[in-house]
XYZ file of C-alpha atoms in Angstrom:
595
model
C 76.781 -8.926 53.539
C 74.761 -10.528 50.935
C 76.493 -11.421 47.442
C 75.232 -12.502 44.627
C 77.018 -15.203 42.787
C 77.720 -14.736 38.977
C 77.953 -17.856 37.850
C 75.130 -19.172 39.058
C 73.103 -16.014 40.437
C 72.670 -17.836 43.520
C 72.768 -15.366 47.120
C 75.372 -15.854 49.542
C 76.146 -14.484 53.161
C 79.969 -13.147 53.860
C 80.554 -11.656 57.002
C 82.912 -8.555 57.163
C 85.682 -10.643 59.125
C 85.311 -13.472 55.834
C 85.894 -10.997 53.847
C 89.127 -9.755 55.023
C 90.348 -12.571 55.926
C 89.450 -14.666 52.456
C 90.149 -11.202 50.343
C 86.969 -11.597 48.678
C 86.657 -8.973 46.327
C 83.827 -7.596 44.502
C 81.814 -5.869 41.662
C 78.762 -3.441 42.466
C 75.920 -2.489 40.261
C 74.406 1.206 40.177
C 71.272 1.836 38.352
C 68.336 3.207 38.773
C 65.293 1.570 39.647
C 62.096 0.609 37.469
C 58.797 -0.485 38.010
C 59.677 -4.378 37.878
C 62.794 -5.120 39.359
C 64.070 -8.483 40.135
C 64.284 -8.494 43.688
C 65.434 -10.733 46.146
C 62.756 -12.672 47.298
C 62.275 -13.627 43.118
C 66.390 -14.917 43.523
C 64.900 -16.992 46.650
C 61.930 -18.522 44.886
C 63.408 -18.668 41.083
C 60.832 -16.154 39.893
C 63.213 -14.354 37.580
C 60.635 -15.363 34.849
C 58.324 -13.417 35.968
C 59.776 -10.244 35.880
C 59.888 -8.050 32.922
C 62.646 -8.644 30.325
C 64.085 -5.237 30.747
C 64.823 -6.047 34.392
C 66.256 -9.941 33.873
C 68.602 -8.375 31.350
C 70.098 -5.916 33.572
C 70.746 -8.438 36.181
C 71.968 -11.162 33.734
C 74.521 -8.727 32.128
C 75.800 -7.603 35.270
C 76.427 -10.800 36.379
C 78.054 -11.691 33.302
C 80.395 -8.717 33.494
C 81.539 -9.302 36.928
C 82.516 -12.824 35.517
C 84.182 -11.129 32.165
C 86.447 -9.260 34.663
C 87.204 -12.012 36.923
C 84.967 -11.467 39.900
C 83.106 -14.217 41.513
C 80.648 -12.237 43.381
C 78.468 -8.836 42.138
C 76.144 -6.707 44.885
C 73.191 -5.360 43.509
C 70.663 -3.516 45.524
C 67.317 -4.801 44.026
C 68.404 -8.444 44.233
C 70.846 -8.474 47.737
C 68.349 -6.473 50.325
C 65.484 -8.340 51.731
C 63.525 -4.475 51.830
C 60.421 -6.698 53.647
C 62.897 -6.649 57.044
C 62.601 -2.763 58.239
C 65.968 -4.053 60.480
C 67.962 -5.441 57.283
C 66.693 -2.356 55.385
C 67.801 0.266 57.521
C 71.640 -1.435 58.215
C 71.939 -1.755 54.380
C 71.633 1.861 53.972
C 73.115 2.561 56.320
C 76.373 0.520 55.144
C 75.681 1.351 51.295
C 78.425 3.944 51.137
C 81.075 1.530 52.709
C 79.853 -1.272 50.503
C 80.321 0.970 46.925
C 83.742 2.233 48.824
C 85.283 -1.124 49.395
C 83.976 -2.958 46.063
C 86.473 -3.243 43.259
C 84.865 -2.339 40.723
C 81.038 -0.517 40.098
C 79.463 -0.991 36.993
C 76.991 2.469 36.475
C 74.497 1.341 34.027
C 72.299 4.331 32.202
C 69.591 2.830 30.752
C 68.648 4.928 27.488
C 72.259 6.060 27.182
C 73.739 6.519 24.061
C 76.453 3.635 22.806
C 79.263 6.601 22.598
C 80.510 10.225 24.103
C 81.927 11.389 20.806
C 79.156 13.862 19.501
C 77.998 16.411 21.287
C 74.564 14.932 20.680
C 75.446 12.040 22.401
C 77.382 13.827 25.338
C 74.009 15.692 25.934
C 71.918 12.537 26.000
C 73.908 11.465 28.384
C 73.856 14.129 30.479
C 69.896 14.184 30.530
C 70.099 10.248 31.419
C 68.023 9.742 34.338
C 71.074 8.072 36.800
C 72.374 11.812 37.138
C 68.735 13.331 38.726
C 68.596 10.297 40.969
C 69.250 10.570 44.450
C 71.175 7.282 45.703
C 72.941 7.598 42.480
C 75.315 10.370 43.756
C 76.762 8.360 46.734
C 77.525 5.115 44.044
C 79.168 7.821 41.998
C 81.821 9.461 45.227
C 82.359 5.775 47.059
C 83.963 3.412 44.703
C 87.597 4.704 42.995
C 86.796 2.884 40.242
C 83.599 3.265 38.058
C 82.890 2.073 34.443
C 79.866 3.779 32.547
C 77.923 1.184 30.582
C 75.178 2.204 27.749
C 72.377 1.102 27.756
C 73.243 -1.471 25.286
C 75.852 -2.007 28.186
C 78.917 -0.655 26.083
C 81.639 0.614 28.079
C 81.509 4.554 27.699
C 83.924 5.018 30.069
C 85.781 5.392 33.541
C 85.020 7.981 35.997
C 88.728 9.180 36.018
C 88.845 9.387 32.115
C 85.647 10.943 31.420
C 86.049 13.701 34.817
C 85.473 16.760 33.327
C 82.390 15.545 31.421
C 80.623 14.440 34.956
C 82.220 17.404 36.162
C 79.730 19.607 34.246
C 77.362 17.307 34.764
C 77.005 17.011 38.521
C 78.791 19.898 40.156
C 81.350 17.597 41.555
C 85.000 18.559 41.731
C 87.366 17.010 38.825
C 89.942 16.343 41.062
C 87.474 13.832 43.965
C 86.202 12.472 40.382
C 89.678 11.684 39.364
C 90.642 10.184 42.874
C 93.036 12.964 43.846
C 91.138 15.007 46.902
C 88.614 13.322 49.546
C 85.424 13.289 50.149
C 85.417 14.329 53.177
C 87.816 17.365 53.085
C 84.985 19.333 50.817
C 82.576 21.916 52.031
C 79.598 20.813 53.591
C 77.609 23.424 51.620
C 79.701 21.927 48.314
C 78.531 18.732 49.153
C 75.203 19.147 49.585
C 75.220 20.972 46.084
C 76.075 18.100 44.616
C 72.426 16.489 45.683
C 70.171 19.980 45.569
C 68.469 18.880 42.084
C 68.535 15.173 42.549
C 65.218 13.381 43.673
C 64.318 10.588 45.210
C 61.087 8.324 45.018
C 60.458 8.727 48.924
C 61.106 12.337 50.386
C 63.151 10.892 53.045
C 65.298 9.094 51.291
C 66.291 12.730 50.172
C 68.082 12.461 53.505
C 68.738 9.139 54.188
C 71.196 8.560 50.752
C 73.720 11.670 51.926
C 74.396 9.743 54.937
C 77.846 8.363 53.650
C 78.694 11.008 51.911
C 78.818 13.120 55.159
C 80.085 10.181 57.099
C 77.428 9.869 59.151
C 74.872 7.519 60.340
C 70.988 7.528 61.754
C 68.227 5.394 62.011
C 65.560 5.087 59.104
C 62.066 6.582 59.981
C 59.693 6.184 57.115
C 56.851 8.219 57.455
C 58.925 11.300 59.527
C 59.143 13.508 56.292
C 61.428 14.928 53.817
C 61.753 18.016 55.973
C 62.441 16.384 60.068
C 64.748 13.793 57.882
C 66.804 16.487 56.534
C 66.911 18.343 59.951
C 68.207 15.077 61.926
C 70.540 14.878 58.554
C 71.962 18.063 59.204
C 71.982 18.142 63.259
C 74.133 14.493 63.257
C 76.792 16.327 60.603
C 77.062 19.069 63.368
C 78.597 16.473 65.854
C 81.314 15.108 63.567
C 81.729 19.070 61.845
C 82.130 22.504 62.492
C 82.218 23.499 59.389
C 79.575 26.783 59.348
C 78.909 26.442 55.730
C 75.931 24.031 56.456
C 74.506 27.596 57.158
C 75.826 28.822 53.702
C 72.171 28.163 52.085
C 69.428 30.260 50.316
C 65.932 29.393 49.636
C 64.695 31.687 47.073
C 60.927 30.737 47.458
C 61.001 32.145 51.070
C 59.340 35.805 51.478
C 61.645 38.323 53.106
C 60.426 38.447 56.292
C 59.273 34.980 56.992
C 61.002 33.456 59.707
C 63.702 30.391 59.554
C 66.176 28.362 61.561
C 69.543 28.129 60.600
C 69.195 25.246 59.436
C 67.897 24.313 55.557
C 64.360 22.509 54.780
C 66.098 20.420 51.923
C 69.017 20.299 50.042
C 67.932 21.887 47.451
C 68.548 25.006 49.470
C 72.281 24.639 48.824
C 71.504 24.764 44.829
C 73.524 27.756 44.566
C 76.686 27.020 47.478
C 78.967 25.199 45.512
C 81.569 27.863 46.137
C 81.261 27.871 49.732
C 84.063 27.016 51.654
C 84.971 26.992 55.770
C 88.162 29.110 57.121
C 90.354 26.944 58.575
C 89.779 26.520 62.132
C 92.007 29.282 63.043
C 90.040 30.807 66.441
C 88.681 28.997 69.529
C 85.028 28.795 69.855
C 82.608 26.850 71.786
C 80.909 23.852 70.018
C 77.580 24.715 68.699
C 74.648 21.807 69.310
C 70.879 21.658 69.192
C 69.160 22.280 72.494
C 65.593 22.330 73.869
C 65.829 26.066 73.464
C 66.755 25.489 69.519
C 69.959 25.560 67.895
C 73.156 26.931 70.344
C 75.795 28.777 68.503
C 78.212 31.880 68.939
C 77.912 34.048 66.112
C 79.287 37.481 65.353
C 76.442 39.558 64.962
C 76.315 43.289 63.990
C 73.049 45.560 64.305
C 71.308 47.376 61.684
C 69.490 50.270 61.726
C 66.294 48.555 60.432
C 66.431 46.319 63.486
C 68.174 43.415 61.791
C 71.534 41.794 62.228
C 74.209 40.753 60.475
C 75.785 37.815 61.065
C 79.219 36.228 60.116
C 79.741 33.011 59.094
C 83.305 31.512 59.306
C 83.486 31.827 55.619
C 84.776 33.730 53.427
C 82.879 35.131 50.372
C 82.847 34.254 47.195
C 84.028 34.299 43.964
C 86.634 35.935 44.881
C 87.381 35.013 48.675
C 89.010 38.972 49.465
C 91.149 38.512 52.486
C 89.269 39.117 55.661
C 85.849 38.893 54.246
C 83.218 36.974 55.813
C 80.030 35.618 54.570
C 76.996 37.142 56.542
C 73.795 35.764 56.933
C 70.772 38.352 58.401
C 69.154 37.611 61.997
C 66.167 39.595 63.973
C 65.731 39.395 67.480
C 62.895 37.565 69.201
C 63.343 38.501 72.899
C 64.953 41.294 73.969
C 64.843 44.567 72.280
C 65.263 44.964 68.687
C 68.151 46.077 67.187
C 70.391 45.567 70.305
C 72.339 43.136 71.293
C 74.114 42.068 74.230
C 72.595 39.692 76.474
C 73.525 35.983 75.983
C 70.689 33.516 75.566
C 68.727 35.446 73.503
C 66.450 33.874 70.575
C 66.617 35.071 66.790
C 65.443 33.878 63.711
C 67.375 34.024 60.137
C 65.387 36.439 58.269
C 65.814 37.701 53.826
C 66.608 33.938 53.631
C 67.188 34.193 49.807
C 69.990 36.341 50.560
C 73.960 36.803 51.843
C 75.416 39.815 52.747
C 79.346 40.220 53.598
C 81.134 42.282 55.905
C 84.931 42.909 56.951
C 84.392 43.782 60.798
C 82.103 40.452 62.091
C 80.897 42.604 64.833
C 80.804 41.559 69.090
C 80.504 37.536 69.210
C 77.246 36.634 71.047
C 75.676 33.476 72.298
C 72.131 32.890 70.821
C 69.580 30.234 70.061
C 67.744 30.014 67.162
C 64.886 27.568 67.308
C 64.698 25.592 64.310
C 60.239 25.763 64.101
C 59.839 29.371 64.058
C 56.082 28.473 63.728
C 56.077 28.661 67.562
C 57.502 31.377 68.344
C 59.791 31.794 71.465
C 57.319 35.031 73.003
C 54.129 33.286 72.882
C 53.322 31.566 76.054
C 52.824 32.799 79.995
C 55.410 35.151 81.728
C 55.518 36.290 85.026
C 54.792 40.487 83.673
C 52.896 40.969 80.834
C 52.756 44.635 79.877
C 50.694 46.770 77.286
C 53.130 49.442 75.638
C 52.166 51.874 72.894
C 54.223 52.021 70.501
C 53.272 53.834 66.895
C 49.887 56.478 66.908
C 48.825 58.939 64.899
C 50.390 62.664 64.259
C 49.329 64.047 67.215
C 48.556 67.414 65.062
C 45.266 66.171 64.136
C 44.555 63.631 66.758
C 46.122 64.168 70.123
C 46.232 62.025 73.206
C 44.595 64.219 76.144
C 44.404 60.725 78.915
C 45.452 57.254 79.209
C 42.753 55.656 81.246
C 43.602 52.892 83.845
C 41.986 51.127 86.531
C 41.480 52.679 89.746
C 43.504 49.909 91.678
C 46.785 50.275 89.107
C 46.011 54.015 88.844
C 48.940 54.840 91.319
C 51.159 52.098 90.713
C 54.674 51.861 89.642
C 54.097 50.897 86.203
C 56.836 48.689 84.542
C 59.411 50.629 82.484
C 58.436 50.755 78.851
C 60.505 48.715 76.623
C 63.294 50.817 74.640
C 62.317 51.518 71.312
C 64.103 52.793 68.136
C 61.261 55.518 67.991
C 59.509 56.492 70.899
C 56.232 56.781 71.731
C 56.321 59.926 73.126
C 56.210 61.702 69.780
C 52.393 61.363 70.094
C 51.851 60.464 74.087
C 52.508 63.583 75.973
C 54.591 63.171 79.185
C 53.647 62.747 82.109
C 51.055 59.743 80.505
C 51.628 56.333 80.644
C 53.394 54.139 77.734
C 53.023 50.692 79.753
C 50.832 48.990 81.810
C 49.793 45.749 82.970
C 47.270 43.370 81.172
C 44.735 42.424 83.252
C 43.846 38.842 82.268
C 40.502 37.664 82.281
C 36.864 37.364 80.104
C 36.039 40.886 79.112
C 38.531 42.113 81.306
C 39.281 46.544 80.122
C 42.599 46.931 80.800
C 43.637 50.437 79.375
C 42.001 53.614 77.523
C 43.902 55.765 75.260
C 41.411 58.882 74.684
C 42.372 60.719 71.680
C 41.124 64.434 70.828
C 40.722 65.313 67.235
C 41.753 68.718 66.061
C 37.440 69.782 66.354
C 36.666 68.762 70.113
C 35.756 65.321 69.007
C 36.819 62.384 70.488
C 37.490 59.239 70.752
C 38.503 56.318 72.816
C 40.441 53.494 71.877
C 39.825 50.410 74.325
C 42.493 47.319 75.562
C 41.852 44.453 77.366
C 41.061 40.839 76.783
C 38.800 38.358 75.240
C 40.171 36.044 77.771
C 43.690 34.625 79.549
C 46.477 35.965 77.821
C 44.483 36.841 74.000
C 44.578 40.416 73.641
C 41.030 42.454 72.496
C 40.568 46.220 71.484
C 37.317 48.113 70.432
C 37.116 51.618 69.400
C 34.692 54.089 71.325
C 32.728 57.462 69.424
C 32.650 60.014 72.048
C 31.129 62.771 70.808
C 32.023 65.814 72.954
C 32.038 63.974 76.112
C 34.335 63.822 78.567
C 35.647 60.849 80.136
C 37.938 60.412 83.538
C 37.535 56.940 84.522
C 37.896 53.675 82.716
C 35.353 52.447 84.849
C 32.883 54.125 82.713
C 33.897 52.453 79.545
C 33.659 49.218 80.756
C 30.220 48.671 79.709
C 30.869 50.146 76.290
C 33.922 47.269 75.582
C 32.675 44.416 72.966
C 36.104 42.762 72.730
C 37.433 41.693 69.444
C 40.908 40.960 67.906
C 43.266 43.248 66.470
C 42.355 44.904 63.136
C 40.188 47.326 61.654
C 36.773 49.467 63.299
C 34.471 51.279 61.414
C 32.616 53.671 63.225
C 30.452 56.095 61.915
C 32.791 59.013 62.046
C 36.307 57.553 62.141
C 37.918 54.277 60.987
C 40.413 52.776 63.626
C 43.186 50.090 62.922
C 45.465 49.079 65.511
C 48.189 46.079 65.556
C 50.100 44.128 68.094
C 53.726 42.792 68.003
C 54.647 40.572 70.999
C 58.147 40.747 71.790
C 59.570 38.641 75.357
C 62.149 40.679 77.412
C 63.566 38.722 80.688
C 60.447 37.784 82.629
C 58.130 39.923 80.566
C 56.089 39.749 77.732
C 55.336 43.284 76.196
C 52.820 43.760 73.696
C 53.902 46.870 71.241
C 49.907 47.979 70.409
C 50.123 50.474 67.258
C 47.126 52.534 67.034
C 46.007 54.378 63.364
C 42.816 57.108 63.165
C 41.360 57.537 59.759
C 38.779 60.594 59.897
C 36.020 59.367 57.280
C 33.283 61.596 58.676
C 34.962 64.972 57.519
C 36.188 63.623 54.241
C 32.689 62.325 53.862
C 31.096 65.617 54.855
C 33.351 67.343 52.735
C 31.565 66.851 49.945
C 28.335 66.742 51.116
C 28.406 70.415 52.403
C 29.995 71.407 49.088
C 26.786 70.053 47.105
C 24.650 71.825 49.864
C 26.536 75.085 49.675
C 26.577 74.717 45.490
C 22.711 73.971 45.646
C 21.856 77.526 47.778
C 24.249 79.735 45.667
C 21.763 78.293 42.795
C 18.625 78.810 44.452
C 19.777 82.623 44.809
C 20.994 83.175 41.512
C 18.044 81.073 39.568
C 15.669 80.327 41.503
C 16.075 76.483 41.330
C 17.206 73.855 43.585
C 17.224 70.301 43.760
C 20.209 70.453 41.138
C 18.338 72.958 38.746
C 14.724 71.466 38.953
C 12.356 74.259 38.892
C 9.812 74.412 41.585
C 6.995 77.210 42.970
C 7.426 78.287 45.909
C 4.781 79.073 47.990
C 4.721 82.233 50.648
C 6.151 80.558 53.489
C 8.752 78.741 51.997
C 10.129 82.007 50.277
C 9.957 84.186 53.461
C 12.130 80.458 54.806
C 14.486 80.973 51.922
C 14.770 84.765 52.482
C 15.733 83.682 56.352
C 18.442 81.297 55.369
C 19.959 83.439 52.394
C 20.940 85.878 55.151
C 22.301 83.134 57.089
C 24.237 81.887 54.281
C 27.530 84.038 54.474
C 27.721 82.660 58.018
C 27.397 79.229 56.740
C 29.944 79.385 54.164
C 32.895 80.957 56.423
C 32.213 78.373 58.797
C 32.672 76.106 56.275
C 35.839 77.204 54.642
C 37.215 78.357 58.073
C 36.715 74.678 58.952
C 38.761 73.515 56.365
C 41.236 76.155 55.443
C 43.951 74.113 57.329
């Protein structure tokens, strides 16, 4: 350990066993940085000149402090870390929390702080001072049992223990670990981490990197990984010293509903609003949970919903009020297997309405699941040994019925795989005996299914699925008129492959949608399929203007909207022709669209 001497602001190296043995003690500075620190390599060279005054001062009165209170030696960050050494770097935060533990005194300097806590003026000045946003601040705050408050005029303001309830407003923290009376260590993991969810730091790792001690853990330093993969390695190294499940007690507000998540938080600042959460005791056996190359392994007690979801209970129970036999629930959805179901360990799910907790009393069957951290790769994408096209949602068969599901000759007969069990089945728009599943047939172009649809006037249409290519799913949407159709062969060279969406046509507008969902060793594709009939509503009004012109031209003589015009001979013995065809028009008209 490096020391600076207070005397004569001269660096020193004590080893841990010199320490001990000599009972050196110490004093430790906590600040916060500015933009011209004094840092070691100016100690080294005698360069405190050229520093700013602002930054000489703060060293100078620390030092003379220390001496004031009888200490020969002070540690302060700027000065006693030689940052150019990655190796020196990385140890020294990694030993910061057992440095500000074992010193005798800290000395928390607010720059800008006010000279006095007696207004309440000056008690909210101080709570605005920077040193209570700043990151590393909150560990030099927890370690040490004794901390003096300095202005920053560097009066004493006062101790930690006297002025507890103050920084207990102030920082979330707990009067009684301010005041020395309950451990670090024995409070919530999700209480903990409230403590840093509003305090920043100047790299986004170090986000990470300065909760280390205050969990109890250690990691190597790897500048340039990311706020986000730090916090994740933060969180995965506290779940092999803790099983404490309120690390999953967090709620990130800015996430939409249905977006996908781990279990694990992106930043502390999820935990901004779990400073009540607290662990059951560990009053059950259960397996240890641990982060695997399928994602994150953990038994939960999950319950199903009739949306699909599941609830999930955390050991915790809920607050305020912590009921008896109440346990904080967190909401899952089902990646493989099928939705809504449960019961097959191993399966992968994804937290889901992370802005949320629910609660329940019965925690449901206790289930073995992964949950892969990255739910931007999602566990059902990839190759399986089945992949199988199911149909899944279609339109009310009232107006648009299915008359054939058209395969390929050579799977025509086969033993198609069982559909996948659905909530809703398709058969509410797929007559039986037809097909709900059938294989994909991978390759460029390749037409693997026809669903031929029959609208409630003879016409119909044909909705194709196949491939672009591989395993990337294409549709297309076939006019055909009045024709029939018996073989997908003869669509084949109709199919221009394209992805899932929307297709005009010039009589109906098609959308269909894919959800991929992995069961065992298949992949099913759940296709939903949606008919909008834009040639009759366009008609619609087209035949009304026709109809309303005629009725004119037999009442007025005009047409063309009320334009007058001569007729010659022929055209009135024409008109004569088609007024006696015009009651037939007219019922065929209405009768089209009486229903």
């Amino acid at each position: 350990m490096r020391l600076l001497e207070t005397s004569t602001r001269k660096l020193v190296e004590k080893t841990p066993e010199e320490m001990r043995k000599k009972y050196i003690s110490y004093a430790i500075l906590s600040h916060t940085w500015g933009p011209d620190e004094v840092v070691y390599y100016d100690i080294i060279q005698g360069t405190e000149d050229d520093r700013s005054l602002r930054s000489r001062l703060k060293v100078q009165n620390a030092c003379a402090q220390a001496l004031i209170d009888g200490y020969q030696y002070i540690w302060i960050d700027t000065c006693c870390i030689d940052k150019s050494s990655s190796a020196e770097l990385s140890e020294a935060i990694n030993s910061m929390y057992a440095w500000y533990r074992d010193a005798a005194e800290c000395y928390a300097f607010l720059e800008g702080a006010p000279d006095a806590l007696e207004t309440a003026e000056q008690k909210d000045e101080f709570r605005r001072n920077r040193w209570f946003m700043r990151g590393w601040t909150l560990q030099e705050l927890l370690a040490p049992a004794r901390v003096v408050f300095f202005s920053g005029s560097w009066q004493i303001l006062g101790e930690k223990k006297t002025i507890s309830p103050l920084l207990a407003r102030i920082t979330g923290v707990d009067e009684m670990v301010l005041a020395g009376e309950r451990a670090v260590i024995s409070v919530s993991v999700a209480k903990r981490m409230s403590w840093a969810a509003r305090r920043q730091t100047t790299r986004p790792e170090d986000v990470s990197y300065c909760l280390m001690g205050v969990f109890g853990v250690n990691m190597p330093m790897l500048y340039g990984e990311g706020g986000e993969c730090a916090f994740l390695r933060l969180q995965e190294e506290i779940m092999k010293h803790s099983d404490d499940q309120s690390l999953f007690a967090w709620a990130d507000l800015d996430v939409p509903p249905e977006e996908p998540r781990g279990l694990l938080a992106t930043s502390p600042a999820a935990f901004a609003y779990s400073n009540s959460m607290l662990p059951y005791h560990d009053w059950e056996p259960r397996e240890p949970y641990s982060m695997t190359n399928r994602g994150l392994r953990i038994q939960l007690h999950l319950t199903g919903r009739d949306d699909g979801l599941f609830v999930a209970a955390l050991d915790c129970p809920v607050p305020p009020d912590y009921r008896d036999s109440s346990f904080l629930a967190i909401y899952l959805r089902k990646l493989s297997g099928n939705a809504g179901e449960a019961g097959r360990e191993g399966q992968h799910y994804a937290r889901v309405q992370a802005g949320s907790f629910g609660s329940v009393q019965q925690r449901g069957r206790l289930e073995t699941i992964y949950v892969r951290q990255d739910q931007r790769r999602p566990v059902n994408e990839g190759v399986f040994p089945h992949h199988i096209l199911q149909l899944r949602n279609g339109p009310s068969a009232n107006v648009y019925r299915v008359i054939s599901v058209l395969l390929p000759r050579v799977n025509a007969t086969d033993d198609v795989s069982q559909p996948l069990s659905l909530r809703q089945s398709a058969r509410s728009w797929v007559p039986d005996p037809l097909p709900l599943a059938f294989p994909l047939l991978k390759g460029v172009g390749q037409l693997s299914a026809a669903v031929v649809f029959e609208r409630d006037d003879g016409e119909r249409l044909a909705v194709l699925i196949g491939s672009i290519g591989g395993f990337v799913l294409a549709f297309d949407a076939v006019e055909l008129g009045d024709e029939e159709c018996h073989m997908l062969e003869d669509l084949v060279d109709d199919f221009e492959p394209s992805a899932a969406g929307r297709f005009e046509r010039e009589h109906h507008s098609v959308r269909v949608s894919v959800t991929s969902v992995a069961q065992g060793s298949s992949k099913y594709y759940l296709i939903d399929i949606g008919i909008e009939d834009i040639w009759r509503s366009m008609r619609v009004g087209d035949m009304l203007i026709e109809a309303t012109d005629e009725l004119l031209s037999r009442v007025t003589g005009t047409v063309n909207r009320g334009v007058s015009q001569v007729e010659p001979v022929e055209e009135a013995v024409s008109r004569e022709q088609a007024e006696n065809e015009e009651p037939k028009k007219l019922s065929k008209f209405w009768r089209r669209f009486r229903t």
